Amino acid sequence: MNAVEITNHYIRQASELMGLGSRVERLLLSPEAEHHVSVPIELDNGDVAVFSGFRIQHNSARGPMKEGLRFHPSVDADDVRALASLMTWKTAVVNIPYGGAKGGIACDPAALSTGELERLTRKFTQRIGSEIGPQRDIPAPDVNTNAQVMAWMMDEYSRLHGYAPAVVTGKPLELQGSEGREAATGRGVVHVIEQALRDTGRSIAGATIAVQGFGNVGAYAALLAHHRGARIVAVSDASAAVMHADGLDVPRLFTDFAVPRRALAEYQDDGVVRLEHEELLTEDVDVLVLAALGEVLTEQVAKDLRARMVVEAANGPTVPEADAILAHRGIAVLPDILANAGGVTVSYFEWAQNIQSMRWTEEEVNRRLEQVMLDSYRTVRGLVEQRNLTWRTAAYIVGLGRVAKATVLRGV
Ligand code: NAD
C-alpha cells in the first residue's frame, strides 16, 4: 500500500463502523484541489535547477485548510496527498476550525545554500500565491522547514497581497510568531504520554522512553518528558541511534545536537552505546515515540516490538499490517491525528493572535494547549472504552464524524 492507500484504509475502516455510506465517504476521500508546480531557481554557480512543488488541499468543510510544508528528496504527490488528508482528521480530532492541506518540494535542503533555499521558497510562494491565504490555506513548518522558511513565505506573499502575517504559522517571534509554537508538537506528545501512562496506573516519572527522530518534535518530546522525570534510554536521528540504559543526558543532547542540528553520530559519552536503527524500535521500554518519518513501523517491527505503548509523534509511521498486529497483541498505538496535534493547535493560536493583532504569553499558550490535548485525548478514550476500539479507529471516528457533519450541513 502506498501512503494514500494507507490513510484511505484507516478512513474506510472507521467509516464502515460509523455507517457513513458511500456518498459521504466519497466526498471525504477526495482532495478538493491539487496544485503541482515547477519551481525554477538560479543556483549559486549560475546554473538553473527546476524542482517539483506540491500543495494539496484536502478538505475545507470546517474552515480554512492548514498545515505543513516539507522539503525532502522523497516528496511526491502521493505522499503529500496522504499528509493533507491526515491534517483534515487531525484538525477535526482536536476540534479547531480548520480543514487539512499539505505542501512539499522534492529537494535535498542539505545540498542547497541558504540563498538557494530562500529563492526556492520565494518562487514556490509565487507559484501557489493565489491558492493560499489567511482564510483559504495557511502553511506551516514540517520536516526540514522552519521559522526562517515561514518568514520568507510570509514576506513573499505580503509583497503580492499586502501585509498578511496570518498567511503562515510557525513564524519567528519577531514576525508575529507565537510563543510556544516551536515546542508545541513535542509538548502535546508529552501531555498524551503522561495521561496515557496515568490511565494505566503509571507515572511518567520513572517511565522508560525511546525516541526515533531527534528533530523539532522528537527533541522537544524527549526534553519535556525528561523534565517530568522520564528516563529517555534511546534516541536516534538519520545518522545514528544512541542508548544509555540509565537514561541519556537529554539536556546536553538537546543543546549540543538538536539545536545546532548536529548529527548524533558524533555523540560520545560514558555508558552510551550505539544501536542499529531498527534495534531502537524494538527496545524494551514503556513508551516508543516515533518522531521521524512515515512507514517505519513495519510488520516485522510490530512482531518484534517490546514497548508497552507506541506514540505516533510523526505522521503515518505505522503501516496497516503492523497496526493490526499491535492491536492483536494489545499494545496501544496513540495515533498521529491525536498525538502530534499540538503543533497545529498552537498554529491555530498563532493565526488567531495574528488576525486579532494580539499576543498571548507562553503560559497562556501552554495552558490552552494542554486543555485542547487532554480534552481531545479524553474524547477519543471515551470511544475506545465504550466500543472497545483501537485508539486509531476511535480517533478517526471522532474526526470523520465532525467533518462529515460539516460537509452534510454545507451541502455538496
Ligand atoms: P525534523 O526535520 O525537525 O526532524 C526529523 C528527525 O528525524 C531528524 O532528527 C532526522 O535526522 C530524523 N530521521 C530521519 N530519518 C530517520 C531515520 N531513518 N531514523 C531515525 N531518525 C531519522 O522534522 P520534525 O518537524 O521534527 O517532524 C518529524 C515528524 O513529525 C514528521 O513526520 C512530521 O510530519 C511530524 N510532525 C511535525 C510537526 C511539527 O510541528 N514540526 C507537527 C506534527 C507532526
Coordinates of C-alpha atoms and ligand atoms in Angstrom, one line a residue:
M1 CA 0.0 0.0 0.0
N2 CA 1.3 3.5 -0.7
A3 CA 0.8 6.4 1.7
V4 CA -2.6 7.4 0.3
E5 CA -3.9 3.8 0.3
I6 CA -2.8 3.5 4.0
T7 CA -4.7 6.7 5.0
N8 CA -7.7 5.7 3.0
H9 CA -7.7 2.3 4.6
Y10 CA -8.0 3.8 8.0
I11 CA -10.7 6.2 6.8
R12 CA -12.8 3.3 5.3
Q13 CA -12.3 1.2 8.4
A14 CA -13.8 4.0 10.6
S15 CA -16.5 5.0 8.0
E16 CA -17.7 1.4 7.9
L17 CA -18.1 1.2 11.6
M18 CA -19.9 4.5 11.6
G19 CA -22.2 3.5 8.7
L20 CA -21.4 6.8 6.9
G21 CA -22.3 5.3 3.5
S22 CA -20.5 5.6 0.1
R23 CA -21.9 9.1 -0.7
V24 CA -20.3 10.9 2.2
E25 CA -17.3 8.6 2.1
R26 CA -16.6 9.5 -1.5
L27 CA -16.6 13.2 -0.5
L28 CA -14.2 12.7 2.4
L29 CA -11.7 10.7 0.4
S30 CA -11.2 13.1 -2.5
P31 CA -8.9 16.1 -2.1
E32 CA -10.5 19.4 -3.1
A33 CA -7.6 20.6 -5.1
E34 CA -4.1 19.6 -6.1
H35 CA -1.5 22.1 -7.2
H36 CA 1.6 20.7 -8.8
V37 CA 4.1 23.4 -9.8
S38 CA 7.6 23.5 -11.2
V39 CA 9.9 25.8 -9.2
P40 CA 12.9 27.0 -11.1
I41 CA 15.7 28.8 -9.3
E42 CA 19.1 30.1 -10.2
L43 CA 21.8 28.2 -8.3
D44 CA 24.8 30.0 -6.7
N45 CA 27.0 28.7 -9.6
G46 CA 24.9 30.4 -12.2
D47 CA 23.1 27.2 -13.3
V48 CA 19.4 26.8 -13.2
A49 CA 17.6 24.0 -11.4
V50 CA 13.9 23.1 -11.6
F51 CA 12.2 21.5 -8.6
S52 CA 8.8 19.9 -8.2
G53 CA 6.5 21.5 -5.7
F54 CA 3.1 20.5 -4.4
R55 CA 0.2 22.0 -2.4
I56 CA -2.7 19.6 -1.9
Q57 CA -5.8 20.9 -0.3
H58 CA -7.8 18.1 1.1
N59 CA -11.0 19.4 2.8
S60 CA -12.3 22.8 3.8
A61 CA -15.7 21.8 5.3
R62 CA -14.7 23.0 8.8
G63 CA -12.6 26.1 7.9
P64 CA -9.5 27.2 6.0
M65 CA -7.1 24.4 5.2
K66 CA -4.0 24.2 7.3
E67 CA -0.5 22.9 7.7
G68 CA 2.9 21.8 6.8
L69 CA 5.4 22.4 4.0
R70 CA 8.1 19.8 3.7
F71 CA 11.4 19.9 2.0
H72 CA 12.7 16.4 1.3
P73 CA 14.0 14.3 -1.6
S74 CA 11.2 11.7 -1.2
V75 CA 8.4 14.3 -1.5
D76 CA 5.9 13.3 -4.2
A77 CA 2.2 13.8 -4.9
D78 CA 1.1 10.6 -3.2
D79 CA 3.0 11.4 0.0
V80 CA 1.6 15.0 0.1
R81 CA -1.9 13.8 -0.7
A82 CA -1.8 11.4 2.3
L83 CA -0.4 14.0 4.6
A84 CA -3.1 16.6 3.5
S85 CA -5.8 14.1 4.4
L86 CA -4.3 13.4 7.8
M87 CA -4.5 17.1 8.5
T88 CA -8.2 17.1 7.9
W89 CA -8.8 14.4 10.5
K90 CA -6.3 15.9 12.9
T91 CA -7.8 19.4 13.0
A92 CA -11.2 17.7 13.5
V93 CA -10.0 15.5 16.3
V94 CA -8.7 18.5 18.3
N95 CA -11.8 20.4 17.2
I96 CA -10.1 23.5 15.8
P97 CA -11.8 25.4 13.0
Y98 CA -9.7 24.2 10.1
G99 CA -9.6 21.7 7.2
G100 CA -6.4 20.0 6.0
A101 CA -3.7 20.7 3.5
K102 CA -0.1 19.8 2.9
G103 CA 2.8 21.0 0.7
G104 CA 6.2 19.9 -0.2
I105 CA 9.1 20.5 -2.5
A106 CA 11.2 17.5 -3.7
C107 CA 14.7 18.7 -2.9
D108 CA 17.6 17.9 -0.6
P109 CA 17.9 21.0 1.5
A110 CA 21.3 19.9 2.9
A111 CA 22.6 20.3 -0.7
L112 CA 21.3 23.9 -1.1
S113 CA 22.9 27.1 0.3
T114 CA 20.8 29.5 2.4
G115 CA 20.4 31.8 -0.6
E116 CA 19.2 28.9 -2.8
L117 CA 16.7 27.8 -0.1
E118 CA 15.4 31.4 0.1
R119 CA 15.0 31.6 -3.7
L120 CA 13.3 28.2 -3.8
T121 CA 10.8 29.2 -1.0
R122 CA 10.0 32.6 -2.6
K123 CA 9.5 31.1 -6.1
F124 CA 7.2 28.4 -4.7
T125 CA 5.2 31.0 -2.8
Q126 CA 4.8 33.0 -6.1
R127 CA 3.6 29.8 -7.8
I128 CA 1.0 28.9 -5.3
G129 CA 0.3 32.5 -4.1
S130 CA -3.2 32.7 -5.3
E131 CA -4.2 29.4 -3.8
I132 CA -3.1 30.2 -0.2
G133 CA -4.2 32.9 2.2
P134 CA -5.3 33.6 5.8
Q135 CA -8.9 32.5 5.0
R136 CA -8.0 29.9 2.5
D137 CA -4.9 27.8 3.2
I138 CA -2.3 28.5 5.8
P139 CA 1.1 26.7 5.5
A140 CA 3.4 25.9 8.5
P141 CA 6.8 24.2 9.0
D142 CA 7.3 20.5 8.7
V143 CA 10.3 18.3 8.0
N144 CA 13.3 20.4 7.0
T145 CA 11.4 23.7 7.1
N146 CA 11.5 26.2 9.9
A147 CA 10.6 29.7 11.1
Q148 CA 13.0 31.3 8.6
V149 CA 11.3 29.5 5.7
M150 CA 7.9 30.7 7.0
A151 CA 9.4 34.3 7.3
W152 CA 10.3 34.2 3.6
M153 CA 6.9 32.8 2.6
M154 CA 5.1 35.5 4.6
D155 CA 7.3 38.2 3.1
E156 CA 6.8 37.0 -0.5
Y157 CA 3.0 36.6 0.0
S158 CA 2.8 40.0 1.6
R159 CA 4.6 41.6 -1.4
L160 CA 2.0 40.2 -3.6
H161 CA -1.1 40.7 -1.5
G162 CA -0.3 43.3 1.3
Y163 CA 0.9 42.6 4.8
A164 CA -0.5 39.3 5.9
P165 CA 1.2 37.6 8.8
A166 CA -1.7 35.1 9.2
V167 CA -0.9 33.5 5.9
V168 CA 1.6 31.1 7.5
T169 CA 2.2 30.0 11.1
G170 CA 5.4 28.9 12.8
K171 CA 6.9 32.3 12.1
P172 CA 9.7 33.8 14.1
L173 CA 8.5 35.7 17.2
E174 CA 9.7 39.0 15.7
L175 CA 7.3 38.5 12.8
Q176 CA 4.1 37.7 14.8
G177 CA 5.0 34.1 15.6
S178 CA 3.5 32.7 18.7
E179 CA 5.2 31.9 22.0
G180 CA 5.3 28.2 22.5
R181 CA 4.9 27.2 18.8
E182 CA 8.4 25.6 18.4
A183 CA 7.9 23.2 21.3
A184 CA 4.2 22.7 20.8
T185 CA 4.2 19.3 19.0
G186 CA 6.6 17.7 21.4
R187 CA 4.7 19.3 24.3
G188 CA 1.4 17.9 23.1
V189 CA 3.0 14.4 22.7
V190 CA 4.2 14.5 26.3
H191 CA 0.7 15.5 27.5
V192 CA -0.7 12.5 25.8
I193 CA 2.0 10.2 27.1
E194 CA 1.6 11.4 30.6
Q195 CA -2.2 10.9 30.6
A196 CA -2.0 7.5 28.9
L197 CA 0.5 6.3 31.5
R198 CA -1.7 7.7 34.3
D199 CA -4.6 5.8 32.9
T200 CA -2.6 2.5 33.2
G201 CA -1.7 3.3 36.8
R202 CA 1.8 4.6 35.9
S203 CA 3.5 7.9 36.3
I204 CA 5.7 9.5 33.6
A205 CA 8.3 9.9 36.3
G206 CA 10.5 6.8 36.1
A207 CA 8.9 5.5 32.8
T208 CA 11.4 4.4 30.1
I209 CA 11.1 6.0 26.7
A210 CA 12.8 5.5 23.3
V211 CA 12.5 8.2 20.7
Q212 CA 13.1 7.7 17.0
G213 CA 13.9 11.1 15.3
F214 CA 15.7 13.9 17.2
G215 CA 14.5 16.9 15.2
N216 CA 12.0 19.5 16.3
V217 CA 9.3 17.1 17.5
G218 CA 11.5 14.3 18.9
A219 CA 13.9 16.5 20.7
Y220 CA 11.3 18.6 22.5
A221 CA 9.3 15.5 23.4
A222 CA 12.4 13.9 24.9
L223 CA 13.4 17.1 26.7
L224 CA 10.0 17.7 28.2
A225 CA 9.5 14.1 29.2
H226 CA 12.9 14.2 30.8
H227 CA 11.9 17.3 32.8
R228 CA 8.9 15.3 34.1
G229 CA 11.2 12.5 35.4
A230 CA 11.0 10.0 32.5
R231 CA 14.2 8.1 31.6
I232 CA 15.0 8.6 27.9
V233 CA 17.1 5.5 27.2
A234 CA 17.5 5.8 23.4
V235 CA 17.2 8.4 20.7
S236 CA 18.1 8.4 17.0
D237 CA 18.4 10.6 14.1
A238 CA 19.1 9.8 10.4
S239 CA 22.8 9.4 11.3
A240 CA 22.8 7.1 14.4
A241 CA 20.9 5.6 17.3
V242 CA 22.4 6.0 20.8
M243 CA 21.4 4.4 24.0
H244 CA 22.2 4.6 27.7
A245 CA 20.4 2.1 30.0
D246 CA 20.3 4.5 32.9
G247 CA 19.0 7.3 30.8
L248 CA 20.7 9.7 28.3
D249 CA 21.8 13.2 29.2
V250 CA 18.9 14.7 27.3
P251 CA 19.5 18.4 28.1
R252 CA 23.0 18.1 26.7
L253 CA 21.8 16.2 23.6
F254 CA 19.2 18.9 23.1
T255 CA 21.6 21.9 23.4
D256 CA 24.6 20.4 21.6
F257 CA 22.9 18.3 18.9
A258 CA 19.2 19.1 18.4
V259 CA 19.5 22.9 18.5
P260 CA 22.6 23.2 16.1
R261 CA 21.2 20.2 14.1
R262 CA 24.5 18.3 14.7
A263 CA 24.5 14.6 13.8
L264 CA 24.1 12.2 16.7
A265 CA 26.8 10.0 15.1
E266 CA 29.2 12.5 16.7
Y267 CA 27.9 11.9 20.2
Q268 CA 30.1 10.1 22.7
D269 CA 29.6 9.8 26.5
D270 CA 30.4 7.3 29.3
G271 CA 28.0 4.4 29.1
V272 CA 26.5 5.4 25.7
V273 CA 26.3 2.6 23.2
R274 CA 25.3 2.6 19.5
L275 CA 22.3 0.7 18.3
E276 CA 21.3 -0.3 14.8
H277 CA 18.4 2.0 13.7
E278 CA 15.9 -0.9 13.8
E279 CA 17.1 -2.0 17.3
L280 CA 15.8 1.2 18.8
L281 CA 12.3 0.3 17.6
T282 CA 12.3 -3.0 19.4
E283 CA 13.9 -1.8 22.7
D284 CA 12.2 -3.0 25.9
V285 CA 10.7 0.3 27.1
D286 CA 7.4 1.6 28.4
V287 CA 6.9 4.0 25.5
L288 CA 8.2 4.1 22.0
V289 CA 7.9 7.5 20.4
L290 CA 8.1 7.7 16.6
A291 CA 9.2 11.2 15.6
A292 CA 10.9 10.8 12.3
L293 CA 9.2 9.8 9.0
G294 CA 6.4 7.7 7.7
E295 CA 6.0 3.9 7.4
V296 CA 8.8 2.9 9.8
L297 CA 6.8 0.6 12.0
T298 CA 6.6 -2.4 9.6
E299 CA 5.0 -5.8 10.1
Q300 CA 8.3 -7.3 11.3
V301 CA 8.9 -4.5 13.7
A302 CA 5.4 -5.0 15.1
K303 CA 6.1 -8.7 15.7
D304 CA 9.4 -7.9 17.5
L305 CA 8.2 -4.8 19.3
R306 CA 8.7 -4.9 23.1
A307 CA 7.4 -1.4 24.1
R308 CA 4.2 -1.3 26.1
M309 CA 2.8 1.7 24.2
V310 CA 3.6 3.4 20.8
V311 CA 3.1 7.1 20.3
E312 CA 3.0 8.5 16.8
A313 CA 4.6 11.8 17.0
A314 CA 5.4 11.6 13.3
N315 CA 2.8 11.4 10.6
G316 CA 1.9 8.0 9.2
P317 CA 4.7 5.9 10.9
T318 CA 2.7 2.7 11.2
V319 CA 1.7 0.5 8.2
P320 CA -1.7 -1.2 8.5
E321 CA -0.3 -4.7 8.8
A322 CA 1.7 -3.6 11.8
D323 CA -1.3 -1.8 13.2
A324 CA -3.3 -5.0 13.1
I325 CA -0.5 -7.0 14.8
L326 CA -0.2 -4.5 17.6
A327 CA -4.0 -4.4 18.1
H328 CA -3.9 -8.2 18.3
R329 CA -1.0 -8.0 20.8
G330 CA -2.9 -5.5 22.9
I331 CA -0.3 -2.8 22.5
A332 CA -1.9 0.7 22.4
V333 CA -0.9 2.9 19.5
L334 CA -1.7 6.5 20.1
P335 CA -2.2 7.7 16.5
D336 CA -0.7 10.7 14.8
I337 CA -4.0 12.5 14.3
L338 CA -4.3 12.8 18.1
A339 CA -0.7 12.5 19.5
N340 CA 1.0 15.1 17.3
A341 CA -1.9 17.6 17.1
G342 CA -0.1 20.0 19.5
G343 CA 1.7 21.7 16.6
V344 CA -1.4 22.5 14.5
T345 CA -3.2 23.6 17.7
V346 CA -0.6 26.2 18.5
S347 CA -0.5 27.1 14.8
Y348 CA -4.2 27.9 15.3
F349 CA -3.4 30.0 18.3
E350 CA -0.8 31.9 16.3
W351 CA -3.3 32.5 13.5
A352 CA -6.0 33.6 16.0
Q353 CA -3.5 36.1 17.6
N354 CA -2.5 37.4 14.1
I355 CA -6.0 38.1 12.9
Q356 CA -6.8 39.9 16.1
S357 CA -3.3 41.7 16.3
M358 CA -3.0 40.2 19.8
R359 CA -0.2 38.5 21.7
W360 CA -0.6 35.8 24.3
T361 CA 2.0 34.8 26.9
E362 CA 3.8 31.5 26.7
E363 CA 1.9 30.4 29.9
E364 CA -1.4 31.2 28.2
V365 CA -0.5 29.3 25.0
N366 CA 0.8 26.3 27.0
R367 CA -2.3 26.3 29.3
R368 CA -4.7 26.3 26.3
L369 CA -2.6 23.7 24.5
E370 CA -2.8 21.3 27.5
Q371 CA -6.5 21.8 27.7
V372 CA -7.0 21.0 24.0
M373 CA -4.8 17.9 24.1
L374 CA -6.3 16.5 27.2
D375 CA -9.9 17.2 26.1
S376 CA -9.2 15.5 22.8
Y377 CA -7.5 12.6 24.4
R378 CA -10.5 12.1 26.7
T379 CA -13.0 12.2 23.9
V380 CA -11.1 9.5 22.0
R381 CA -10.5 7.5 25.1
G382 CA -14.3 7.6 25.7
L383 CA -14.9 5.8 22.4
V384 CA -12.0 3.4 23.0
E385 CA -13.6 2.3 26.2
Q386 CA -17.2 2.4 25.2
R387 CA -16.8 0.5 21.9
N388 CA -13.7 -1.5 22.6
L389 CA -11.9 0.1 19.6
T390 CA -8.2 0.8 18.9
W391 CA -7.1 4.4 19.6
R392 CA -6.6 4.9 15.9
T393 CA -10.1 3.8 14.9
A394 CA -11.6 5.8 17.7
A395 CA -9.7 8.9 16.7
Y396 CA -10.8 8.5 13.0
I397 CA -14.4 8.1 14.1
V398 CA -14.2 11.4 16.1
G399 CA -12.5 13.2 13.2
L400 CA -14.7 11.7 10.4
G401 CA -17.9 12.4 12.4
R402 CA -17.1 16.1 12.7
V403 CA -16.0 16.6 9.1
A404 CA -18.9 14.5 7.8
K405 CA -21.5 16.6 9.8
A406 CA -20.0 19.9 8.5
T407 CA -19.9 18.5 4.9
V408 CA -23.5 17.4 5.0
L409 CA -24.6 20.7 6.6
R410 CA -22.8 22.8 3.9
G411 CA -24.0 20.5 1.1
V412 CA -22.2 19.1 -1.9
Ligands
NAD1 P1 12.7 17.5 11.6 O1 13.3 17.6 10.3 O2 13.0 18.6 12.6 O3 13.3 16.1 12.3 C1 13.2 14.9 11.7 C2 14.2 14.0 12.5 O4 14.1 12.6 12.1 C3 15.7 14.4 12.3 O5 16.3 14.2 13.5 C4 16.2 13.3 11.3 O6 17.6 13.1 11.4 C5 15.4 12.1 11.8 N1 15.4 11.0 10.9 C6 15.2 11.0 9.6 N2 15.3 9.7 9.1 C7 15.5 8.9 10.2 C8 15.6 7.5 10.4 N3 15.6 6.7 9.4 N4 15.9 7.1 11.7 C9 15.9 7.9 12.7 N5 15.7 9.2 12.6 C10 15.5 9.7 11.4 O7 11.2 17.2 11.5 P2 10.0 17.4 12.6 O8 9.4 18.7 12.4 O9 10.6 17.0 13.9 O10 9.0 16.3 12.1 C11 9.1 14.9 12.4 C12 7.8 14.2 12.2 O11 6.8 14.8 12.9 C13 7.4 14.3 10.7 O12 6.7 13.1 10.4 C14 6.4 15.4 10.7 O13 5.4 15.3 9.7 C15 5.7 15.2 12.1 N6 5.1 16.4 12.6 C16 5.8 17.6 12.8 C17 5.2 18.7 13.3 C18 5.9 20.0 13.6 O14 5.3 20.8 14.3 N7 7.2 20.1 13.3 C19 3.8 18.6 13.7 C20 3.1 17.4 13.6 C21 3.8 16.3 13.0

